[in-house]
């Protein structure tokens, strides 16, 4: 018995000695659960699938269901009482975020991609927004962002590369999407991805950013590019109140070149006919210098400190367009002078953010005589240079103004706030309620819009819409949704200039779609 006890003591002593001299790296291997998760690489993904039916669709087979821009515009969309569109479409947005421990969190690399297709479209090909056909095997990954964020000093950051270009004072990668679309300029002017560099300061009570963006680079030795410069400053001036100032400048020397596909970009490009923006009637080469000056007012931005929330902005658009004369010199063709204003008022009457009433009003100036007076009196947005760039999608409408629940089809009666240069007055009212908090939500809404200038042979009323949504959340960040909307077209569409060239007013559009959405992380 004594010999067994001595042997046990020797074994315990040996084991203790082994554990004392064991390297720390081997100790970690013995742990079934590490002390801290490895945060160098993070992966997120948004999976989105929806079944859509409606009575508007493109009539040009070449577009194959991929459409963006204004209803009844150059994209050949039309409505019908006899025909109905029915399809499934799918999207995956993967996000990869890498922050090496070696740099102690001072550098972050972000990249995101997009894979979109309609079920049953094509297979064994190359091109974005396709790949749902039998056998699949489509080369269809689209790059959204490849962006590096450097944090050289406390409160300062430098973002460079292909990144989010949003007209909001908050950091686009550190601000909730609901705040990006409900506060600031609400992506009213700029809400897309672009290559450039931006420098930010984020303090306790104020924030500021500078940005440079390259829209189009043609011949590097020639002055034929399109570039944007921005500055924005926001400060908390009182309890719950924030005020911001902004200045933007676009230097356009591209003369209509660049842009998506063969549509071009710029003041005289075909892209304007698709997006519903104003197309300048310029018959020769041009140079344009365009600016925006604006201010933003916001109360209770996150809706956490009081039942009321308010956001409003006013922005003045100005500039000059010169065209090339026969003597080889550029002379002034037109001045630009337009403005836009928006107010969003929300009231949280219940216990959750799903119990909300919100009113949205928008006004943009219009131009009644094109450039006959050598002046354009409407506004310009990023939709003049890309598509879609202006993402004014948080108003609650579905067909009258564009909605964000889309994959390959981004179409509305007024897809750009300039409304073909005629200007628009819009009013949207929405009421939603959490029938089961954070689980079951319902929403009903209405929208009305006027054109501030009537088109030839047409009237001022664009239309009035009614819509609804029912949303069920079975798991966290997983939603099942049913949406529907109907738009009564007004006398604005009596004009062949805006209704697709037909002699009579088109059929009223409607849509119904069922959505499955899941944010994975």
Coordinates of C-alpha atoms in Angstrom, one line a residue:
X1 CA 0.0 0.0 0.0
X2 CA 2.8 2.4 0.9
X3 CA 4.6 1.6 -2.4
X4 CA 1.4 2.4 -4.3
X5 CA 1.1 5.8 -2.5
X6 CA 4.7 6.7 -3.3
X7 CA 4.2 5.8 -7.0
X8 CA 1.1 8.0 -7.1
X9 CA 3.0 11.0 -5.5
X10 CA 5.8 10.6 -8.1
X11 CA 3.3 10.6 -11.0
X12 CA 1.6 13.7 -9.6
X13 CA 4.9 15.5 -9.2
X14 CA 5.9 14.5 -12.8
X15 CA 2.6 15.8 -14.2
X16 CA 2.9 19.1 -12.2
X17 CA 6.5 19.6 -13.5
X18 CA 5.4 18.9 -17.1
X19 CA 2.6 21.5 -16.9
X20 CA 4.9 24.1 -15.4
X21 CA 7.4 23.8 -18.2
X22 CA 4.9 23.4 -21.0
X23 CA 5.1 26.3 -23.5
X24 CA 2.1 28.7 -23.4
X25 CA 1.3 27.8 -27.0
X26 CA 0.7 24.2 -26.0
X27 CA -1.4 25.3 -23.1
X28 CA -3.8 27.0 -25.5
X29 CA -4.1 23.8 -27.5
X30 CA -5.3 22.1 -24.4
X31 CA -8.3 24.4 -24.1
X32 CA -11.5 23.2 -25.7
X33 CA -12.8 26.8 -25.9
X34 CA -10.3 29.7 -26.4
X35 CA -10.4 32.7 -24.1
X36 CA -11.1 35.1 -27.0
X37 CA -12.5 34.5 -30.5
X38 CA -10.2 35.3 -33.3
X39 CA -11.5 38.7 -34.7
X40 CA -9.0 39.2 -37.5
X41 CA -11.4 38.1 -40.1
X42 CA -15.2 38.6 -40.0
X43 CA -17.7 37.4 -42.5
X44 CA -21.3 38.6 -43.0
X45 CA -23.8 37.9 -45.7
X46 CA -27.3 39.1 -46.7
X47 CA -29.4 36.5 -48.5
X48 CA -32.4 37.8 -50.2
X49 CA -35.1 36.0 -52.3
X50 CA -38.4 37.2 -53.5
X51 CA -41.3 36.2 -55.7
X52 CA -42.8 39.1 -57.7
X53 CA -45.9 39.6 -59.7
X54 CA -47.2 42.8 -61.3
X55 CA -48.4 44.4 -64.5
X56 CA -45.4 46.5 -65.5
X57 CA -42.4 45.1 -67.4
X58 CA -40.0 46.0 -70.2
X59 CA -41.3 45.4 -73.8
X60 CA -37.8 45.1 -75.2
X61 CA -36.6 41.5 -75.1
X62 CA -33.0 42.6 -75.2
X63 CA -33.2 43.9 -71.6
X64 CA -34.3 40.4 -70.4
X65 CA -35.9 41.7 -67.3
X66 CA -33.0 43.8 -66.1
X67 CA -34.5 47.2 -65.9
X68 CA -33.8 50.4 -64.0
X69 CA -35.0 53.9 -64.2
X70 CA -38.3 55.7 -64.9
X71 CA -41.6 53.9 -65.6
X72 CA -42.6 54.5 -69.3
X73 CA -39.1 55.8 -70.0
X74 CA -36.2 54.8 -72.4
X75 CA -36.1 51.4 -70.5
X76 CA -39.2 50.4 -72.5
X77 CA -41.3 49.6 -69.3
X78 CA -45.0 49.6 -69.9
X79 CA -48.2 48.4 -68.1
X80 CA -50.9 46.1 -69.2
X81 CA -54.4 44.8 -68.2
X82 CA -53.8 41.5 -70.0
X83 CA -50.2 40.6 -69.2
X84 CA -48.7 40.0 -65.8
X85 CA -45.0 39.6 -64.9
X86 CA -44.2 36.7 -62.6
X87 CA -40.7 35.7 -61.5
X88 CA -38.4 34.8 -58.7
X89 CA -35.2 36.7 -58.1
X90 CA -32.3 36.2 -55.7
X91 CA -29.4 38.1 -54.2
X92 CA -26.4 37.3 -52.1
X93 CA -24.3 40.1 -50.6
X94 CA -21.2 38.7 -48.8
X95 CA -19.0 41.0 -46.7
X96 CA -15.5 40.3 -45.6
X97 CA -13.7 42.4 -43.0
X98 CA -10.1 41.8 -42.1
X99 CA -8.2 43.7 -39.3
X100 CA -4.7 42.2 -38.6
X101 CA -3.7 42.0 -35.0
X102 CA -0.2 43.0 -36.1
X103 CA -1.5 46.6 -36.6
X104 CA -3.5 46.6 -33.4
X105 CA -6.7 47.6 -35.1
X106 CA -5.2 50.6 -36.9
X107 CA -6.0 49.2 -40.4
X108 CA -9.2 47.5 -41.7
X109 CA -9.7 46.0 -45.1
X110 CA -13.3 45.6 -46.2
X111 CA -14.6 44.0 -49.4
X112 CA -18.1 43.1 -50.5
X113 CA -19.6 41.4 -53.5
X114 CA -23.0 41.0 -55.1
X115 CA -24.5 38.0 -56.9
X116 CA -27.9 38.7 -58.5
X117 CA -30.0 36.6 -60.8
X118 CA -33.6 35.7 -61.8
X119 CA -34.5 32.1 -61.5
X120 CA -34.3 30.4 -64.8
X121 CA -32.6 33.2 -66.8
X122 CA -29.3 32.0 -68.4
X123 CA -26.4 29.6 -67.7
X124 CA -22.8 29.0 -68.9
X125 CA -22.1 32.7 -69.7
X126 CA -20.4 35.8 -68.4
X127 CA -22.2 38.8 -67.0
X128 CA -23.7 40.3 -63.8
X129 CA -27.3 39.9 -62.8
X130 CA -27.6 36.5 -64.5
X131 CA -26.9 32.9 -63.5
X132 CA -30.2 31.3 -62.4
X133 CA -30.7 29.1 -65.5
X134 CA -30.5 25.3 -65.7
X135 CA -27.0 24.1 -64.9
X136 CA -26.0 27.6 -63.8
X137 CA -22.2 28.0 -63.9
X138 CA -22.4 31.7 -64.8
X139 CA -19.5 34.0 -64.2
X140 CA -21.5 36.6 -62.3
X141 CA -19.7 37.9 -59.2
X142 CA -19.9 41.8 -59.1
X143 CA -17.5 43.8 -57.0
X144 CA -19.1 46.3 -54.7
X145 CA -16.3 47.5 -52.3
X146 CA -12.6 47.0 -52.0
X147 CA -11.8 49.5 -49.3
X148 CA -9.1 50.2 -46.7
X149 CA -9.7 52.2 -43.6
X150 CA -6.7 53.5 -41.7
X151 CA -6.9 54.9 -38.2
X152 CA -3.7 57.0 -37.8
X153 CA -4.9 59.2 -34.9
X154 CA -7.6 59.1 -32.3
X155 CA -10.9 60.2 -33.8
X156 CA -9.4 60.4 -37.4
X157 CA -9.8 57.9 -40.2
X158 CA -8.8 57.7 -43.8
X159 CA -10.8 55.5 -46.2
X160 CA -9.5 54.8 -49.7
X161 CA -10.4 52.6 -52.6
X162 CA -13.7 51.5 -54.0
X163 CA -16.1 52.4 -51.2
X164 CA -19.5 53.6 -50.2
X165 CA -20.2 57.2 -51.3
X166 CA -23.1 58.4 -49.2
X167 CA -24.4 62.0 -48.6
X168 CA -24.6 61.5 -44.9
X169 CA -22.3 62.9 -42.1
X170 CA -21.9 59.5 -40.4
X171 CA -19.4 56.9 -41.3
X172 CA -21.1 54.7 -43.9
X173 CA -19.5 51.6 -42.4
X174 CA -20.3 52.4 -38.8
X175 CA -23.8 53.8 -39.1
X176 CA -27.0 51.8 -39.2
X177 CA -28.7 51.7 -42.6
X178 CA -31.9 53.1 -41.1
X179 CA -30.1 56.2 -40.0
X180 CA -28.4 56.6 -43.3
X181 CA -31.7 56.6 -45.1
X182 CA -33.8 58.5 -42.6
X183 CA -31.3 61.3 -41.5
X184 CA -28.8 63.5 -43.3
X185 CA -29.6 63.9 -47.0
X186 CA -31.1 60.4 -46.9
X187 CA -29.1 59.3 -50.0
X188 CA -31.2 61.8 -51.9
X189 CA -28.2 62.9 -54.0
X190 CA -25.5 60.3 -53.5
X191 CA -26.0 56.7 -52.4
X192 CA -23.7 54.4 -54.3
X193 CA -20.2 53.0 -54.5
X194 CA -17.3 54.9 -56.0
X195 CA -13.5 55.0 -56.2
X196 CA -11.8 57.7 -54.1
X197 CA -10.4 58.8 -50.8
X198 CA -12.2 60.3 -47.8
X199 CA -10.8 61.7 -44.6
X200 CA -13.0 61.8 -41.5
X201 CA -13.0 63.3 -38.0
X202 CA -15.6 61.8 -35.5
X203 CA -15.7 63.6 -32.2
X204 CA -18.1 63.3 -29.3
X205 CA -20.3 66.2 -30.4
X206 CA -19.2 66.9 -34.0
X207 CA -18.0 65.1 -37.2
X208 CA -16.5 66.2 -40.4
X209 CA -15.4 64.6 -43.7
X210 CA -13.5 65.5 -46.9
X211 CA -13.8 63.4 -50.0
X212 CA -12.4 63.1 -53.5
X213 CA -14.1 60.7 -56.0
X214 CA -13.1 59.7 -59.5
X215 CA -16.2 59.0 -61.6
X216 CA -14.5 58.6 -65.0
X217 CA -10.9 58.3 -66.0
X218 CA -10.4 58.4 -69.8
X219 CA -7.0 59.2 -71.4
X220 CA -4.7 59.9 -68.4
X221 CA -2.8 62.6 -70.4
X222 CA -5.9 64.5 -71.3
X223 CA -8.3 66.7 -69.3
X224 CA -11.4 64.5 -70.0
X225 CA -12.3 63.1 -66.6
X226 CA -15.3 63.4 -64.2
X227 CA -14.5 64.0 -60.5
X228 CA -16.4 65.0 -57.4
X229 CA -15.2 66.8 -54.3
X230 CA -17.2 66.9 -51.0
X231 CA -17.1 68.5 -47.6
X232 CA -19.6 68.0 -44.7
X233 CA -19.6 69.1 -41.1
X234 CA -22.2 68.2 -38.5
X235 CA -22.5 69.3 -34.9
X236 CA -24.8 68.7 -31.9
X237 CA -26.0 72.2 -31.1
X238 CA -28.5 71.4 -28.4
X239 CA -29.9 68.4 -26.6
X240 CA -31.1 65.9 -29.3
X241 CA -30.5 68.5 -32.1
X242 CA -27.9 68.2 -34.9
X243 CA -27.1 70.7 -37.6
X244 CA -24.9 70.0 -40.7
X245 CA -23.5 72.1 -43.5
X246 CA -22.3 70.6 -46.8
X247 CA -20.6 71.6 -50.1
X248 CA -20.2 69.5 -53.2
X249 CA -18.5 70.1 -56.5
X250 CA -18.5 68.0 -59.7
X251 CA -16.0 68.8 -62.4
X252 CA -17.3 67.2 -65.6
X253 CA -15.0 67.0 -68.6
X254 CA -16.1 63.6 -69.8
X255 CA -18.4 64.9 -72.5
X256 CA -21.0 62.2 -72.0
X257 CA -18.5 59.3 -72.1
X258 CA -18.1 56.6 -69.4
X259 CA -21.0 55.5 -67.2
X260 CA -22.9 52.2 -67.3
X261 CA -22.7 50.1 -70.4
X262 CA -23.3 52.0 -73.7
X263 CA -25.6 54.6 -72.0
X264 CA -22.7 57.0 -71.2
X265 CA -22.9 59.5 -68.3
X266 CA -23.1 63.2 -67.9
X267 CA -25.4 66.0 -68.9
X268 CA -26.1 65.0 -72.5
X269 CA -26.0 61.2 -72.2
X270 CA -28.7 58.6 -72.9
X271 CA -28.5 57.6 -69.3
X272 CA -30.7 60.6 -68.4
X273 CA -33.5 59.2 -70.4
X274 CA -33.3 55.9 -68.5
X275 CA -33.0 57.5 -65.0
X276 CA -35.6 60.1 -65.4
X277 CA -33.1 63.0 -65.0
X278 CA -32.9 66.1 -67.2
X279 CA -31.0 65.5 -70.4
X280 CA -29.3 68.7 -71.5
X281 CA -29.8 69.4 -75.3
X282 CA -26.1 69.9 -76.1
X283 CA -25.1 69.3 -79.7
X284 CA -21.4 69.8 -79.2
X285 CA -18.7 69.0 -76.6
X286 CA -19.2 70.6 -73.2
X287 CA -17.5 71.5 -69.9
X288 CA -19.5 71.6 -66.8
X289 CA -18.8 72.9 -63.2
X290 CA -21.6 72.0 -60.9
X291 CA -22.0 72.8 -57.2
X292 CA -24.3 72.0 -54.3
X293 CA -24.6 73.9 -51.0
X294 CA -26.9 72.7 -48.3
X295 CA -27.8 72.4 -44.7
X296 CA -29.4 69.6 -42.6
X297 CA -31.5 69.8 -39.4
X298 CA -32.1 66.7 -37.3
X299 CA -33.8 66.0 -34.0
X300 CA -33.6 62.8 -32.0
X301 CA -31.7 61.0 -34.7
X302 CA -31.9 57.5 -33.3
X303 CA -35.5 57.8 -32.0
X304 CA -34.3 56.8 -28.5
X305 CA -34.7 59.9 -26.3
X306 CA -38.2 61.1 -27.2
X307 CA -41.3 59.9 -29.2
X308 CA -40.8 62.6 -31.9
X309 CA -38.1 62.5 -34.5
X310 CA -37.5 65.1 -37.2
X311 CA -35.1 65.4 -40.2
X312 CA -35.0 68.1 -42.8
X313 CA -32.7 69.5 -45.4
X314 CA -32.4 72.3 -48.0
X315 CA -29.9 72.2 -50.8
X316 CA -29.2 74.7 -53.6
X317 CA -27.8 73.5 -56.9
X318 CA -25.8 75.9 -59.0
X319 CA -23.2 75.8 -61.8
X320 CA -22.3 76.6 -65.4
X321 CA -22.2 74.7 -68.7
X322 CA -19.9 75.8 -71.6
X323 CA -20.1 74.3 -75.1
X324 CA -17.5 74.2 -77.9
X325 CA -17.9 76.7 -80.7
X326 CA -16.7 76.4 -84.3
X327 CA -13.7 78.6 -83.5
X328 CA -12.4 76.0 -81.1
X329 CA -13.2 77.9 -77.9
X330 CA -15.8 77.1 -75.1
X331 CA -18.5 79.7 -74.4
X332 CA -21.3 79.7 -71.8
X333 CA -24.4 77.8 -72.8
X334 CA -26.4 77.8 -69.6
X335 CA -26.4 78.5 -65.9
X336 CA -27.8 76.1 -63.3
X337 CA -29.9 77.2 -60.4
X338 CA -32.3 74.8 -58.7
X339 CA -33.1 73.7 -55.2
X340 CA -34.6 70.9 -53.2
X341 CA -36.1 70.5 -49.7
X342 CA -37.3 67.6 -47.6
X343 CA -38.9 67.0 -44.3
X344 CA -39.4 63.7 -42.5
X345 CA -41.5 63.8 -39.3
X346 CA -42.0 60.6 -37.2
X347 CA -43.9 59.8 -34.0
X348 CA -43.3 56.6 -32.0
X349 CA -46.6 55.9 -30.3
X350 CA -45.8 52.5 -28.9
X351 CA -43.1 50.6 -27.1
X352 CA -41.0 49.6 -30.1
X353 CA -39.6 51.2 -33.2
X354 CA -42.2 49.2 -35.1
X355 CA -45.0 51.4 -33.7
X356 CA -44.4 54.5 -35.7
X357 CA -46.3 57.1 -37.8
X358 CA -44.2 59.1 -40.3
X359 CA -44.8 61.8 -42.8
X360 CA -42.5 62.6 -45.6
X361 CA -42.6 65.7 -47.8
X362 CA -40.3 66.6 -50.7
X363 CA -40.1 69.5 -53.1
X364 CA -37.7 70.1 -56.0
X365 CA -37.7 73.1 -58.3
X366 CA -38.5 72.6 -62.0
X367 CA -37.6 74.1 -65.4
X368 CA -40.5 75.1 -67.7
X369 CA -38.6 76.1 -70.9
X370 CA -35.5 73.8 -71.1
X371 CA -32.5 76.0 -72.0
X372 CA -34.4 78.6 -74.1
X373 CA -33.5 81.2 -71.4
X374 CA -30.0 79.8 -71.1
X375 CA -30.7 78.5 -67.6
X376 CA -31.7 75.2 -66.1
X377 CA -33.8 75.8 -63.0
X378 CA -34.1 72.2 -61.8
X379 CA -31.8 70.0 -59.7
X380 CA -29.1 67.5 -60.5
X381 CA -28.4 64.3 -58.6
X382 CA -25.8 61.5 -58.9
X383 CA -28.2 59.8 -61.3
X384 CA -26.8 62.0 -64.1
X385 CA -23.5 60.1 -63.8
X386 CA -24.6 56.6 -62.7
X387 CA -27.5 54.3 -62.0
X388 CA -28.9 54.1 -59.5
X389 CA -27.0 56.7 -57.5
X390 CA -29.8 58.7 -55.8
X391 CA -31.4 56.2 -53.4
X392 CA -34.3 58.1 -51.9
X393 CA -36.0 54.9 -50.8
X394 CA -37.1 55.4 -47.2
X395 CA -40.3 57.3 -47.9
X396 CA -42.5 54.3 -47.8
X397 CA -43.8 54.3 -51.4
X398 CA -43.3 51.5 -53.8
X399 CA -44.2 52.6 -57.4
X400 CA -44.7 56.3 -57.2
X401 CA -41.1 56.7 -55.8
X402 CA -38.5 53.9 -55.9
X403 CA -38.4 51.2 -53.2
X404 CA -35.4 49.4 -51.9
X405 CA -36.7 45.8 -52.1
X406 CA -35.3 45.0 -55.6
X407 CA -32.7 42.8 -57.2
X408 CA -32.7 43.3 -61.0
X409 CA -35.6 45.8 -61.4
X410 CA -35.4 49.3 -59.9
X411 CA -38.3 51.1 -61.5
X412 CA -40.7 53.9 -60.4
X413 CA -42.8 56.7 -61.7
X414 CA -40.3 59.2 -60.3
X415 CA -36.9 57.5 -59.9
X416 CA -35.0 60.7 -59.7
X417 CA -36.1 63.7 -57.6
X418 CA -35.6 66.0 -60.6
X419 CA -38.5 64.3 -62.4
X420 CA -37.1 64.9 -65.9
X421 CA -36.3 68.4 -64.9
X422 CA -39.9 69.3 -64.2
X423 CA -39.5 69.1 -60.5
X424 CA -41.8 67.3 -58.0
X425 CA -43.9 67.9 -54.9
X426 CA -44.4 64.7 -53.0
X427 CA -46.2 63.7 -49.8
X428 CA -46.0 60.2 -48.2
X429 CA -47.8 59.1 -45.0
X430 CA -47.2 55.7 -43.4
X431 CA -48.4 54.0 -40.3
X432 CA -46.9 50.8 -38.9
X433 CA -47.5 48.7 -35.8
X434 CA -45.9 45.8 -34.0
X435 CA -48.8 43.4 -33.3
X436 CA -46.2 41.1 -31.6
X437 CA -43.2 43.2 -30.4
X438 CA -40.1 42.5 -32.6
X439 CA -42.0 39.5 -34.2
X440 CA -45.0 40.6 -36.3
X441 CA -45.3 44.0 -37.9
X442 CA -47.8 45.6 -40.3
X443 CA -47.6 48.8 -42.3
X444 CA -50.0 50.7 -44.5
X445 CA -49.1 53.8 -46.5
X446 CA -50.2 56.3 -49.1
X447 CA -48.3 58.7 -51.4
X448 CA -49.2 61.6 -53.7
X449 CA -47.0 63.5 -56.2
X450 CA -47.4 66.6 -58.4
X451 CA -45.1 67.7 -61.2
X452 CA -44.2 71.3 -60.6
X453 CA -44.1 71.9 -64.3
X454 CA -46.7 70.2 -66.6
X455 CA -45.3 68.4 -69.7
X456 CA -46.7 69.4 -73.1
X457 CA -50.3 68.1 -73.5
X458 CA -50.2 66.8 -70.0
X459 CA -51.2 67.9 -66.5
X460 CA -49.6 68.3 -63.1
X461 CA -50.8 65.2 -61.2
X462 CA -48.3 62.3 -61.4
X463 CA -50.3 59.9 -59.3
X464 CA -51.5 58.6 -56.0
X465 CA -50.5 55.3 -54.4
X466 CA -51.7 53.0 -51.6
X467 CA -49.5 50.2 -50.3
X468 CA -49.0 47.7 -47.4
X469 CA -46.5 45.4 -45.8
X470 CA -46.7 42.5 -43.4
X471 CA -43.5 41.3 -41.8
X472 CA -42.8 38.3 -39.6
X473 CA -39.5 37.7 -37.9
X474 CA -39.2 34.0 -37.0
X475 CA -35.5 34.4 -35.9
X476 CA -33.2 37.3 -35.3
X477 CA -32.4 39.1 -38.5
X478 CA -34.5 36.7 -40.5
X479 CA -37.7 38.1 -42.1
X480 CA -40.7 36.9 -44.1
X481 CA -42.5 39.8 -45.8
X482 CA -45.5 40.4 -48.0
X483 CA -45.7 43.7 -49.9
X484 CA -48.2 45.2 -52.3
X485 CA -48.9 48.5 -53.9
X486 CA -51.3 50.1 -56.5
X487 CA -50.7 53.4 -58.3
X488 CA -53.4 55.6 -59.9
X489 CA -51.8 57.5 -62.7
X490 CA -52.7 61.2 -63.1
X491 CA -53.0 63.6 -66.0
X492 CA -49.2 64.0 -66.1
X493 CA -49.3 60.8 -68.2
X494 CA -51.7 62.2 -70.8
X495 CA -48.6 63.6 -72.4
X496 CA -46.8 61.3 -75.0
X497 CA -43.6 63.0 -73.9
X498 CA -43.6 61.1 -70.6
X499 CA -45.9 58.1 -71.1
X500 CA -43.8 56.2 -73.7
X501 CA -45.1 58.0 -76.8
X502 CA -48.6 56.5 -76.8
X503 CA -51.7 58.6 -77.4
X504 CA -53.7 57.5 -74.3
X505 CA -52.9 57.4 -70.6
X506 CA -51.3 54.0 -69.7
X507 CA -52.9 51.4 -67.5
X508 CA -52.4 51.9 -63.7
X509 CA -49.4 49.9 -62.4
X510 CA -49.6 47.5 -59.4
X511 CA -47.2 45.0 -57.8
X512 CA -47.3 42.2 -55.2
X513 CA -44.2 40.4 -53.8
X514 CA -43.2 37.9 -51.1
X515 CA -39.8 38.2 -49.6
X516 CA -37.4 36.0 -47.6
X517 CA -34.5 37.9 -46.1
X518 CA -31.7 36.7 -43.8
X519 CA -28.7 38.5 -42.4
X520 CA -26.0 36.0 -41.5
X521 CA -23.1 36.7 -39.2

